[in-house]
Amino acid sequence: MSSKLDQLRQMTVVVADTGDIDAVRRLGPQDCTTNPSLVLKAVQSPAMAETLAETVARLKGVASPVDAIILDLTIGLGTQLAGIVPGRVSTEVDARLSFDKTASIAKAHQLIEAYAKAGVSKDRILIKLASTWEGIQAARELEREGIQCNLTLLFSMAQAKACADAGAFLISPFVGRITDWFSKSTGQTYTPETDPGVLSVRRIYDHYKSHGIATVVMGASFRNPGQIEALAGCDRLTISPDLIAKLAEDMGDLPRKLVAGAAGAPAAVTTEEAFRWEHNEDAMATEKLAEGIRNFNLDAIKLEKMIAEKLA
């Protein structure tokens, strides 16, 4: 019997939710995804100490050195990851731009240009944007330019429908954070089959497949292997190294849970007014989206302060 990880890979693309170079080499995922929290963690690791010192010394004399150093470190990490995985590396736009479409597009262009200078073509990168209305509309324009996007911090069907309308390449619905919210608000403990986060991804997957929507569904933010197993068959799943290791050690049977049915009529287009109202009516999604943006911003600020101290 093969491991559950091997079985999962037969039906789902496994993505590593980490910026840890050694972990990616060891686990061999198809793709990698990073966010400000993962970049901060990677830069703080002993393995990155020499790279950090060299980058600070090289760029300390340029205009806006903190921004330049963070960009260089982010692109450097992404370039290393692109050299290991055969697929894509997701790189996130600054959370502070989550409500600014124009600035998000400009930042995406800066990231793509920086990767190109490092020898990484845009077809190896996914630009990560928060699934706000502005982030989704930025993705719409970027996709038209041939820059593919990963819409993250996705918690509601309203967000999923708007991302599909925008032609986003991929969405990242957050399983564990949804479950966290419901567990806290209800006091209940959930099985994988009753888990609100799992059920949310299943609804989105069914909606996409039944309407012939090409946008890739990539479940994210898992708390335990059971949540992952309950989404076996999803297009992609981005999983932390510790949970990948647990799946690799488990030799039990892993049945497919998600199966795409025949596509029916196209879905109705979502307007801005409908999006904002439907998303606003979902207390969990409203709270978790705002919280996620705040937390990514806090880690971005921590990274800036760390760099500023190195420059002092």
PDB file of C-alpha atoms in Angstrom:
ATOM      1  CA  MET A   1       0.000   0.000   0.000  1.00  0.00           C
ATOM      2  CA  SER A   2       1.337   3.434  -0.914  1.00  0.00           C
ATOM      3  CA  SER A   3       1.204   6.363   1.512  1.00  0.00           C
ATOM      4  CA  LYS A   4      -1.749   8.727   1.649  1.00  0.00           C
ATOM      5  CA  LEU A   5       0.517  11.412   0.241  1.00  0.00           C
ATOM      6  CA  ASP A   6       1.300   9.271  -2.803  1.00  0.00           C
ATOM      7  CA  GLN A   7      -2.386   8.456  -3.219  1.00  0.00           C
ATOM      8  CA  LEU A   8      -3.317  12.126  -2.905  1.00  0.00           C
ATOM      9  CA  ARG A   9      -0.823  13.040  -5.625  1.00  0.00           C
ATOM     10  CA  GLN A  10      -2.630  10.680  -8.006  1.00  0.00           C
ATOM     11  CA  MET A  11      -5.751  12.882  -7.879  1.00  0.00           C
ATOM     12  CA  THR A  12      -4.647  16.313  -6.606  1.00  0.00           C
ATOM     13  CA  VAL A  13      -1.685  18.609  -7.244  1.00  0.00           C
ATOM     14  CA  VAL A  14       0.175  18.985  -3.932  1.00  0.00           C
ATOM     15  CA  VAL A  15       1.595  22.440  -3.215  1.00  0.00           C
ATOM     16  CA  ALA A  16       4.018  23.218  -0.370  1.00  0.00           C
ATOM     17  CA  ASP A  17       2.793  26.000   1.892  1.00  0.00           C
ATOM     18  CA  THR A  18       6.258  27.131   2.971  1.00  0.00           C
ATOM     19  CA  GLY A  19       9.225  29.298   2.156  1.00  0.00           C
ATOM     20  CA  ASP A  20      11.628  26.776   3.727  1.00  0.00           C
ATOM     21  CA  ILE A  21      14.057  25.809   0.960  1.00  0.00           C
ATOM     22  CA  ASP A  22      15.204  22.604   2.668  1.00  0.00           C
ATOM     23  CA  ALA A  23      11.624  21.477   3.267  1.00  0.00           C
ATOM     24  CA  VAL A  24      10.737  22.032  -0.385  1.00  0.00           C
ATOM     25  CA  ARG A  25      13.765  20.023  -1.540  1.00  0.00           C
ATOM     26  CA  ARG A  26      12.849  17.207   0.832  1.00  0.00           C
ATOM     27  CA  LEU A  27       9.123  17.086   0.042  1.00  0.00           C
ATOM     28  CA  GLY A  28       9.230  17.586  -3.725  1.00  0.00           C
ATOM     29  CA  PRO A  29       5.907  19.407  -4.271  1.00  0.00           C
ATOM     30  CA  GLN A  30       4.652  20.504  -7.689  1.00  0.00           C
ATOM     31  CA  ASP A  31       4.252  24.163  -6.681  1.00  0.00           C
ATOM     32  CA  CYS A  32       5.107  26.451  -3.771  1.00  0.00           C
ATOM     33  CA  THR A  33       3.128  29.240  -2.209  1.00  0.00           C
ATOM     34  CA  THR A  34       4.427  31.991   0.033  1.00  0.00           C
ATOM     35  CA  ASN A  35       2.946  34.921   1.949  1.00  0.00           C
ATOM     36  CA  PRO A  36       4.418  37.699   4.134  1.00  0.00           C
ATOM     37  CA  SER A  37       4.367  35.466   7.205  1.00  0.00           C
ATOM     38  CA  LEU A  38       6.286  32.702   5.424  1.00  0.00           C
ATOM     39  CA  VAL A  39       8.800  35.158   3.943  1.00  0.00           C
ATOM     40  CA  LEU A  40       9.425  36.639   7.399  1.00  0.00           C
ATOM     41  CA  LYS A  41       9.930  33.163   8.853  1.00  0.00           C
ATOM     42  CA  ALA A  42      12.331  32.211   6.073  1.00  0.00           C
ATOM     43  CA  VAL A  43      14.404  35.380   6.446  1.00  0.00           C
ATOM     44  CA  GLN A  44      14.665  34.849  10.214  1.00  0.00           C
ATOM     45  CA  SER A  45      16.049  31.313   9.805  1.00  0.00           C
ATOM     46  CA  PRO A  46      19.786  30.687  10.404  1.00  0.00           C
ATOM     47  CA  ALA A  47      20.094  29.365   6.856  1.00  0.00           C
ATOM     48  CA  MET A  48      19.209  32.818   5.500  1.00  0.00           C
ATOM     49  CA  ALA A  49      21.519  34.803   7.814  1.00  0.00           C
ATOM     50  CA  GLU A  50      24.354  35.104   5.313  1.00  0.00           C
ATOM     51  CA  THR A  51      22.021  36.009   2.461  1.00  0.00           C
ATOM     52  CA  LEU A  52      20.322  38.645   4.611  1.00  0.00           C
ATOM     53  CA  ALA A  53      23.650  40.222   5.624  1.00  0.00           C
ATOM     54  CA  GLU A  54      24.897  40.260   2.014  1.00  0.00           C
ATOM     55  CA  THR A  55      21.679  41.811   0.720  1.00  0.00           C
ATOM     56  CA  VAL A  56      21.686  44.544   3.372  1.00  0.00           C
ATOM     57  CA  ALA A  57      25.335  45.386   2.639  1.00  0.00           C
ATOM     58  CA  ARG A  58      24.711  45.499  -1.123  1.00  0.00           C
ATOM     59  CA  LEU A  59      21.590  47.670  -1.068  1.00  0.00           C
ATOM     60  CA  LYS A  60      22.025  49.897   1.991  1.00  0.00           C
ATOM     61  CA  GLY A  61      23.088  52.855  -0.176  1.00  0.00           C
ATOM     62  CA  VAL A  62      20.153  52.819  -2.612  1.00  0.00           C
ATOM     63  CA  ALA A  63      17.034  54.963  -2.440  1.00  0.00           C
ATOM     64  CA  SER A  64      14.393  53.446  -0.119  1.00  0.00           C
ATOM     65  CA  PRO A  65      16.754  50.696   1.036  1.00  0.00           C
ATOM     66  CA  VAL A  66      14.208  48.856   3.210  1.00  0.00           C
ATOM     67  CA  ASP A  67      11.813  48.400   0.277  1.00  0.00           C
ATOM     68  CA  ALA A  68      14.667  47.447  -2.051  1.00  0.00           C
ATOM     69  CA  ILE A  69      16.049  44.853   0.359  1.00  0.00           C
ATOM     70  CA  ILE A  70      12.642  43.276   0.987  1.00  0.00           C
ATOM     71  CA  LEU A  71      11.968  43.044  -2.748  1.00  0.00           C
ATOM     72  CA  ASP A  72      15.412  41.528  -3.346  1.00  0.00           C
ATOM     73  CA  LEU A  73      14.937  38.967  -0.564  1.00  0.00           C
ATOM     74  CA  THR A  74      11.439  38.066  -1.739  1.00  0.00           C
ATOM     75  CA  ILE A  75      12.530  37.598  -5.345  1.00  0.00           C
ATOM     76  CA  GLY A  76      15.648  35.734  -4.231  1.00  0.00           C
ATOM     77  CA  LEU A  77      13.583  33.304  -2.172  1.00  0.00           C
ATOM     78  CA  GLY A  78      11.055  32.852  -4.961  1.00  0.00           C
ATOM     79  CA  THR A  79      13.832  32.284  -7.491  1.00  0.00           C
ATOM     80  CA  GLN A  80      15.354  29.553  -5.326  1.00  0.00           C
ATOM     81  CA  LEU A  81      11.958  27.901  -4.977  1.00  0.00           C
ATOM     82  CA  ALA A  82      11.382  28.136  -8.744  1.00  0.00           C
ATOM     83  CA  GLY A  83      14.662  26.303  -9.217  1.00  0.00           C
ATOM     84  CA  ILE A  84      13.386  23.394  -7.128  1.00  0.00           C
ATOM     85  CA  VAL A  85       9.713  22.924  -8.000  1.00  0.00           C
ATOM     86  CA  PRO A  86       8.648  22.094 -11.560  1.00  0.00           C
ATOM     87  CA  GLY A  87       5.533  24.264 -11.360  1.00  0.00           C
ATOM     88  CA  ARG A  88       4.633  27.702 -10.046  1.00  0.00           C
ATOM     89  CA  VAL A  89       5.711  29.911  -7.159  1.00  0.00           C
ATOM     90  CA  SER A  90       3.041  32.217  -5.748  1.00  0.00           C
ATOM     91  CA  THR A  91       4.310  35.608  -4.579  1.00  0.00           C
ATOM     92  CA  GLU A  92       2.084  37.954  -2.628  1.00  0.00           C
ATOM     93  CA  VAL A  93       1.361  41.625  -3.195  1.00  0.00           C
ATOM     94  CA  ASP A  94       1.720  43.820  -0.073  1.00  0.00           C
ATOM     95  CA  ALA A  95      -1.395  43.474   2.101  1.00  0.00           C
ATOM     96  CA  ARG A  96      -1.541  47.266   2.466  1.00  0.00           C
ATOM     97  CA  LEU A  97      -2.551  47.424  -1.191  1.00  0.00           C
ATOM     98  CA  SER A  98      -5.578  45.151  -0.707  1.00  0.00           C
ATOM     99  CA  PHE A  99      -8.050  47.990  -1.348  1.00  0.00           C
ATOM    100  CA  ASP A 100      -6.080  49.726  -4.119  1.00  0.00           C
ATOM    101  CA  LYS A 101      -6.511  48.150  -7.544  1.00  0.00           C
ATOM    102  CA  THR A 102      -4.103  50.462  -9.365  1.00  0.00           C
ATOM    103  CA  ALA A 103      -1.318  50.064  -6.801  1.00  0.00           C
ATOM    104  CA  SER A 104      -1.817  46.280  -6.720  1.00  0.00           C
ATOM    105  CA  ILE A 105      -1.372  46.092 -10.484  1.00  0.00           C
ATOM    106  CA  ALA A 106       1.756  48.258 -10.308  1.00  0.00           C
ATOM    107  CA  LYS A 107       3.219  46.042  -7.571  1.00  0.00           C
ATOM    108  CA  ALA A 108       2.452  42.934  -9.612  1.00  0.00           C
ATOM    109  CA  HIS A 109       4.322  44.425 -12.559  1.00  0.00           C
ATOM    110  CA  GLN A 110       7.284  45.234 -10.294  1.00  0.00           C
ATOM    111  CA  LEU A 111       7.389  41.631  -9.041  1.00  0.00           C
ATOM    112  CA  ILE A 112       7.145  40.144 -12.537  1.00  0.00           C
ATOM    113  CA  GLU A 113       9.889  42.471 -13.826  1.00  0.00           C
ATOM    114  CA  ALA A 114      12.146  41.626 -10.875  1.00  0.00           C
ATOM    115  CA  TYR A 115      11.646  37.912 -11.473  1.00  0.00           C
ATOM    116  CA  ALA A 116      12.429  38.374 -15.178  1.00  0.00           C
ATOM    117  CA  LYS A 117      15.732  40.052 -14.276  1.00  0.00           C
ATOM    118  CA  ALA A 118      16.486  37.031 -12.067  1.00  0.00           C
ATOM    119  CA  GLY A 119      15.807  34.716 -15.001  1.00  0.00           C
ATOM    120  CA  VAL A 120      12.345  33.536 -13.920  1.00  0.00           C
ATOM    121  CA  SER A 121       9.626  33.999 -16.551  1.00  0.00           C
ATOM    122  CA  LYS A 122       6.108  35.090 -15.672  1.00  0.00           C
ATOM    123  CA  ASP A 123       4.700  31.671 -16.569  1.00  0.00           C
ATOM    124  CA  ARG A 124       6.476  30.298 -13.471  1.00  0.00           C
ATOM    125  CA  ILE A 125       4.892  32.858 -11.118  1.00  0.00           C
ATOM    126  CA  LEU A 126       1.428  33.406  -9.687  1.00  0.00           C
ATOM    127  CA  ILE A 127       0.726  36.849  -8.270  1.00  0.00           C
ATOM    128  CA  LYS A 128      -1.124  36.493  -4.955  1.00  0.00           C
ATOM    129  CA  LEU A 129      -3.788  39.074  -4.193  1.00  0.00           C
ATOM    130  CA  ALA A 130      -6.281  39.296  -1.349  1.00  0.00           C
ATOM    131  CA  SER A 131      -9.821  38.476  -2.481  1.00  0.00           C
ATOM    132  CA  THR A 132     -11.192  41.959  -1.860  1.00  0.00           C
ATOM    133  CA  TRP A 133     -13.238  43.527  -4.653  1.00  0.00           C
ATOM    134  CA  GLU A 134     -10.219  45.664  -5.561  1.00  0.00           C
ATOM    135  CA  GLY A 135      -7.847  42.696  -5.498  1.00  0.00           C
ATOM    136  CA  ILE A 136     -10.177  40.679  -7.711  1.00  0.00           C
ATOM    137  CA  GLN A 137     -10.461  43.521 -10.233  1.00  0.00           C
ATOM    138  CA  ALA A 138      -6.663  43.898 -10.242  1.00  0.00           C
ATOM    139  CA  ALA A 139      -6.498  40.190 -11.075  1.00  0.00           C
ATOM    140  CA  ARG A 140      -8.978  40.714 -13.921  1.00  0.00           C
ATOM    141  CA  GLU A 141      -6.630  43.203 -15.601  1.00  0.00           C
ATOM    142  CA  LEU A 142      -3.479  41.209 -14.878  1.00  0.00           C
ATOM    143  CA  GLU A 143      -4.997  38.041 -16.334  1.00  0.00           C
ATOM    144  CA  ARG A 144      -5.831  39.947 -19.517  1.00  0.00           C
ATOM    145  CA  GLU A 145      -2.137  40.884 -19.713  1.00  0.00           C
ATOM    146  CA  GLY A 146      -1.074  37.261 -19.363  1.00  0.00           C
ATOM    147  CA  ILE A 147      -0.031  37.564 -15.713  1.00  0.00           C
ATOM    148  CA  GLN A 148      -1.794  34.778 -13.850  1.00  0.00           C
ATOM    149  CA  CYS A 149      -3.053  35.251 -10.315  1.00  0.00           C
ATOM    150  CA  ASN A 150      -3.727  33.388  -7.076  1.00  0.00           C
ATOM    151  CA  LEU A 151      -6.621  34.982  -5.175  1.00  0.00           C
ATOM    152  CA  THR A 152      -6.024  34.331  -1.499  1.00  0.00           C
ATOM    153  CA  LEU A 153      -7.804  34.952   1.819  1.00  0.00           C
ATOM    154  CA  LEU A 154     -10.963  33.534   0.277  1.00  0.00           C
ATOM    155  CA  PHE A 155     -13.750  32.617   2.697  1.00  0.00           C
ATOM    156  CA  SER A 156     -17.081  33.157   0.939  1.00  0.00           C
ATOM    157  CA  MET A 157     -19.004  32.042  -2.114  1.00  0.00           C
ATOM    158  CA  ALA A 158     -19.331  35.714  -3.029  1.00  0.00           C
ATOM    159  CA  GLN A 159     -15.559  35.938  -3.329  1.00  0.00           C
ATOM    160  CA  ALA A 160     -15.369  32.673  -5.280  1.00  0.00           C
ATOM    161  CA  LYS A 161     -17.994  33.810  -7.813  1.00  0.00           C
ATOM    162  CA  ALA A 162     -16.320  37.204  -8.304  1.00  0.00           C
ATOM    163  CA  CYS A 163     -12.925  35.528  -8.831  1.00  0.00           C
ATOM    164  CA  ALA A 164     -14.449  33.279 -11.481  1.00  0.00           C
ATOM    165  CA  ASP A 165     -16.017  36.283 -13.220  1.00  0.00           C
ATOM    166  CA  ALA A 166     -12.594  37.963 -13.256  1.00  0.00           C
ATOM    167  CA  GLY A 167     -11.006  34.951 -14.937  1.00  0.00           C
ATOM    168  CA  ALA A 168      -8.576  34.332 -12.071  1.00  0.00           C
ATOM    169  CA  PHE A 169      -6.252  31.416 -12.709  1.00  0.00           C
ATOM    170  CA  LEU A 170      -6.505  30.085  -9.136  1.00  0.00           C
ATOM    171  CA  ILE A 171      -8.237  30.694  -5.817  1.00  0.00           C
ATOM    172  CA  SER A 172      -7.102  29.696  -2.323  1.00  0.00           C
ATOM    173  CA  PRO A 173     -10.112  29.086  -0.023  1.00  0.00           C
ATOM    174  CA  PHE A 174      -8.909  28.899   3.594  1.00  0.00           C
ATOM    175  CA  VAL A 175     -10.206  25.748   5.261  1.00  0.00           C
ATOM    176  CA  GLY A 176      -8.678  25.924   8.744  1.00  0.00           C
ATOM    177  CA  ARG A 177      -9.439  29.562   9.391  1.00  0.00           C
ATOM    178  CA  ILE A 178     -13.107  28.992   8.562  1.00  0.00           C
ATOM    179  CA  THR A 179     -13.195  26.066  10.978  1.00  0.00           C
ATOM    180  CA  ASP A 180     -11.426  28.135  13.649  1.00  0.00           C
ATOM    181  CA  TRP A 181     -14.144  30.782  13.431  1.00  0.00           C
ATOM    182  CA  PHE A 182     -17.016  28.316  13.693  1.00  0.00           C
ATOM    183  CA  SER A 183     -15.377  26.334  16.497  1.00  0.00           C
ATOM    184  CA  LYS A 184     -14.925  29.521  18.504  1.00  0.00           C
ATOM    185  CA  SER A 185     -18.407  30.878  17.808  1.00  0.00           C
ATOM    186  CA  THR A 186     -20.321  27.615  18.376  1.00  0.00           C
ATOM    187  CA  GLY A 187     -18.079  25.667  20.757  1.00  0.00           C
ATOM    188  CA  GLN A 188     -18.507  22.614  18.553  1.00  0.00           C
ATOM    189  CA  THR A 189     -15.925  20.055  17.492  1.00  0.00           C
ATOM    190  CA  TYR A 190     -16.226  18.945  13.889  1.00  0.00           C
ATOM    191  CA  THR A 191     -15.458  15.746  12.026  1.00  0.00           C
ATOM    192  CA  PRO A 192     -13.927  16.040   8.541  1.00  0.00           C
ATOM    193  CA  GLU A 193     -17.363  15.414   7.016  1.00  0.00           C
ATOM    194  CA  THR A 194     -19.060  18.171   9.060  1.00  0.00           C
ATOM    195  CA  ASP A 195     -16.131  20.594   9.054  1.00  0.00           C
ATOM    196  CA  PRO A 196     -17.353  24.054   7.876  1.00  0.00           C
ATOM    197  CA  GLY A 197     -14.065  24.775   6.103  1.00  0.00           C
ATOM    198  CA  VAL A 198     -14.167  21.495   4.196  1.00  0.00           C
ATOM    199  CA  LEU A 199     -17.826  22.005   3.264  1.00  0.00           C
ATOM    200  CA  SER A 200     -17.064  25.533   2.021  1.00  0.00           C
ATOM    201  CA  VAL A 201     -14.401  24.264  -0.396  1.00  0.00           C
ATOM    202  CA  ARG A 202     -16.682  21.456  -1.571  1.00  0.00           C
ATOM    203  CA  ARG A 203     -19.444  23.980  -2.347  1.00  0.00           C
ATOM    204  CA  ILE A 204     -17.054  26.178  -4.302  1.00  0.00           C
ATOM    205  CA  TYR A 205     -15.617  23.188  -6.181  1.00  0.00           C
ATOM    206  CA  ASP A 206     -19.109  21.929  -7.081  1.00  0.00           C
ATOM    207  CA  HIS A 207     -20.167  25.418  -8.210  1.00  0.00           C
ATOM    208  CA  TYR A 208     -17.123  25.814 -10.434  1.00  0.00           C
ATOM    209  CA  LYS A 209     -17.337  22.383 -12.025  1.00  0.00           C
ATOM    210  CA  SER A 210     -21.106  22.472 -12.553  1.00  0.00           C
ATOM    211  CA  HIS A 211     -20.797  25.820 -14.379  1.00  0.00           C
ATOM    212  CA  GLY A 212     -17.718  24.951 -16.429  1.00  0.00           C
ATOM    213  CA  ILE A 213     -15.509  27.479 -14.610  1.00  0.00           C
ATOM    214  CA  ALA A 214     -11.830  26.937 -15.386  1.00  0.00           C
ATOM    215  CA  THR A 215     -10.450  28.700 -12.278  1.00  0.00           C
ATOM    216  CA  VAL A 216      -8.356  26.257 -10.223  1.00  0.00           C
ATOM    217  CA  VAL A 217      -9.560  25.523  -6.664  1.00  0.00           C
ATOM    218  CA  MET A 218      -6.659  25.153  -4.227  1.00  0.00           C
ATOM    219  CA  GLY A 219      -7.699  24.438  -0.647  1.00  0.00           C
ATOM    220  CA  ALA A 220      -5.402  26.059   1.926  1.00  0.00           C
ATOM    221  CA  SER A 221      -4.879  26.621   5.656  1.00  0.00           C
ATOM    222  CA  PHE A 222      -5.258  23.106   7.034  1.00  0.00           C
ATOM    223  CA  ARG A 223      -5.274  22.226  10.713  1.00  0.00           C
ATOM    224  CA  ASN A 224      -5.099  18.427  10.493  1.00  0.00           C
ATOM    225  CA  PRO A 225      -4.744  15.584   7.955  1.00  0.00           C
ATOM    226  CA  GLY A 226      -8.470  14.803   8.162  1.00  0.00           C
ATOM    227  CA  GLN A 227      -9.361  18.094   6.495  1.00  0.00           C
ATOM    228  CA  ILE A 228      -6.945  17.323   3.661  1.00  0.00           C
ATOM    229  CA  GLU A 229      -8.238  13.790   3.205  1.00  0.00           C
ATOM    230  CA  ALA A 230     -11.822  15.105   3.055  1.00  0.00           C
ATOM    231  CA  LEU A 231     -10.817  17.207   0.023  1.00  0.00           C
ATOM    232  CA  ALA A 232      -8.954  14.481  -1.888  1.00  0.00           C
ATOM    233  CA  GLY A 233      -9.630  15.090  -5.559  1.00  0.00           C
ATOM    234  CA  CYS A 234      -9.648  18.887  -5.282  1.00  0.00           C
ATOM    235  CA  ASP A 235      -7.683  20.554  -8.107  1.00  0.00           C
ATOM    236  CA  ARG A 236      -4.827  21.508  -5.769  1.00  0.00           C
ATOM    237  CA  LEU A 237      -4.137  21.585  -2.040  1.00  0.00           C
ATOM    238  CA  THR A 238      -1.442  23.732  -0.439  1.00  0.00           C
ATOM    239  CA  ILE A 239      -0.159  21.952   2.658  1.00  0.00           C
ATOM    240  CA  SER A 240       2.371  22.774   5.370  1.00  0.00           C
ATOM    241  CA  PRO A 241       5.505  20.569   5.606  1.00  0.00           C
ATOM    242  CA  ASP A 242       4.450  18.970   8.901  1.00  0.00           C
ATOM    243  CA  LEU A 243       1.107  17.823   7.474  1.00  0.00           C
ATOM    244  CA  ILE A 244       2.758  16.612   4.260  1.00  0.00           C
ATOM    245  CA  ALA A 245       5.071  14.515   6.454  1.00  0.00           C
ATOM    246  CA  LYS A 246       2.106  13.031   8.341  1.00  0.00           C
ATOM    247  CA  LEU A 247       0.404  12.047   5.083  1.00  0.00           C
ATOM    248  CA  ALA A 248       3.651  10.490   3.877  1.00  0.00           C
ATOM    249  CA  GLU A 249       3.821   8.335   7.025  1.00  0.00           C
ATOM    250  CA  ASP A 250       0.200   7.133   6.842  1.00  0.00           C
ATOM    251  CA  MET A 251      -0.233   3.952   4.797  1.00  0.00           C
ATOM    252  CA  GLY A 252      -4.033   3.860   5.024  1.00  0.00           C
ATOM    253  CA  ASP A 253      -6.454   4.005   2.126  1.00  0.00           C
ATOM    254  CA  LEU A 254      -7.366   7.451   0.753  1.00  0.00           C
ATOM    255  CA  PRO A 255     -10.598   7.512  -1.293  1.00  0.00           C
ATOM    256  CA  ARG A 256     -11.411  10.351  -3.675  1.00  0.00           C
ATOM    257  CA  LYS A 257     -13.924  12.763  -2.142  1.00  0.00           C
ATOM    258  CA  LEU A 258     -14.336  15.407  -4.844  1.00  0.00           C
ATOM    259  CA  VAL A 259     -15.421  14.447  -8.349  1.00  0.00           C
ATOM    260  CA  ALA A 260     -16.171  16.911 -11.146  1.00  0.00           C
ATOM    261  CA  GLY A 261     -19.569  16.398 -12.733  1.00  0.00           C
ATOM    262  CA  ALA A 262     -20.747  17.507 -16.145  1.00  0.00           C
ATOM    263  CA  ALA A 263     -20.694  21.266 -16.738  1.00  0.00           C
ATOM    264  CA  GLY A 264     -24.047  22.986 -17.134  1.00  0.00           C
ATOM    265  CA  ALA A 265     -25.063  26.543 -17.976  1.00  0.00           C
ATOM    266  CA  PRO A 266     -22.654  29.447 -17.355  1.00  0.00           C
ATOM    267  CA  ALA A 267     -22.915  31.111 -13.955  1.00  0.00           C
ATOM    268  CA  ALA A 268     -24.500  34.542 -13.613  1.00  0.00           C
ATOM    269  CA  VAL A 269     -22.079  37.488 -13.560  1.00  0.00           C
ATOM    270  CA  THR A 270     -21.486  39.057 -10.135  1.00  0.00           C
ATOM    271  CA  THR A 271     -21.774  42.842  -9.859  1.00  0.00           C
ATOM    272  CA  GLU A 272     -19.817  44.907  -7.346  1.00  0.00           C
ATOM    273  CA  GLU A 273     -23.012  45.715  -5.448  1.00  0.00           C
ATOM    274  CA  ALA A 274     -24.047  42.052  -5.272  1.00  0.00           C
ATOM    275  CA  PHE A 275     -20.537  41.011  -4.212  1.00  0.00           C
ATOM    276  CA  ARG A 276     -20.309  43.547  -1.413  1.00  0.00           C
ATOM    277  CA  TRP A 277     -23.774  42.721  -0.081  1.00  0.00           C
ATOM    278  CA  GLU A 278     -23.394  38.937  -0.228  1.00  0.00           C
ATOM    279  CA  HIS A 279     -19.936  39.035   1.343  1.00  0.00           C
ATOM    280  CA  ASN A 280     -21.131  41.470   4.022  1.00  0.00           C
ATOM    281  CA  GLU A 281     -23.940  39.082   4.953  1.00  0.00           C
ATOM    282  CA  ASP A 282     -21.355  36.400   5.806  1.00  0.00           C
ATOM    283  CA  ALA A 283     -20.034  37.368   9.249  1.00  0.00           C
ATOM    284  CA  MET A 284     -17.327  34.709   9.216  1.00  0.00           C
ATOM    285  CA  ALA A 285     -15.985  35.704   5.815  1.00  0.00           C
ATOM    286  CA  THR A 286     -16.078  39.410   6.600  1.00  0.00           C
ATOM    287  CA  GLU A 287     -14.169  38.953   9.844  1.00  0.00           C
ATOM    288  CA  LYS A 288     -11.604  36.461   8.527  1.00  0.00           C
ATOM    289  CA  LEU A 289     -10.783  38.495   5.410  1.00  0.00           C
ATOM    290  CA  ALA A 290     -10.151  41.624   7.491  1.00  0.00           C
ATOM    291  CA  GLU A 291      -8.172  39.672  10.076  1.00  0.00           C
ATOM    292  CA  GLY A 292      -6.048  37.987   7.404  1.00  0.00           C
ATOM    293  CA  ILE A 293      -5.137  41.301   5.791  1.00  0.00           C
ATOM    294  CA  ARG A 294      -4.249  42.792   9.185  1.00  0.00           C
ATOM    295  CA  ASN A 295      -2.070  39.828  10.139  1.00  0.00           C
ATOM    296  CA  PHE A 296      -0.168  39.774   6.836  1.00  0.00           C
ATOM    297  CA  ASN A 297       0.386  43.501   7.264  1.00  0.00           C
ATOM    298  CA  LEU A 298       1.734  42.998  10.792  1.00  0.00           C
ATOM    299  CA  ASP A 299       4.298  40.509   9.505  1.00  0.00           C
ATOM    300  CA  ALA A 300       5.235  42.914   6.702  1.00  0.00           C
ATOM    301  CA  ILE A 301       5.832  45.602   9.330  1.00  0.00           C
ATOM    302  CA  LYS A 302       7.934  43.189  11.408  1.00  0.00           C
ATOM    303  CA  LEU A 303      10.059  42.437   8.347  1.00  0.00           C
ATOM    304  CA  GLU A 304      10.514  46.154   7.651  1.00  0.00           C
ATOM    305  CA  LYS A 305      11.574  46.797  11.246  1.00  0.00           C
ATOM    306  CA  MET A 306      14.043  43.908  11.148  1.00  0.00           C
ATOM    307  CA  ILE A 307      15.619  45.277   7.972  1.00  0.00           C
ATOM    308  CA  ALA A 308      15.710  48.830   9.364  1.00  0.00           C
ATOM    309  CA  GLU A 309      17.566  47.565  12.433  1.00  0.00           C
ATOM    310  CA  LYS A 310      20.108  45.837  10.195  1.00  0.00           C
ATOM    311  CA  LEU A 311      20.653  49.137   8.384  1.00  0.00           C
ATOM    312  CA  ALA A 312      21.085  51.183  11.577  1.00  0.00           C
TER     313      ALA A 312
END
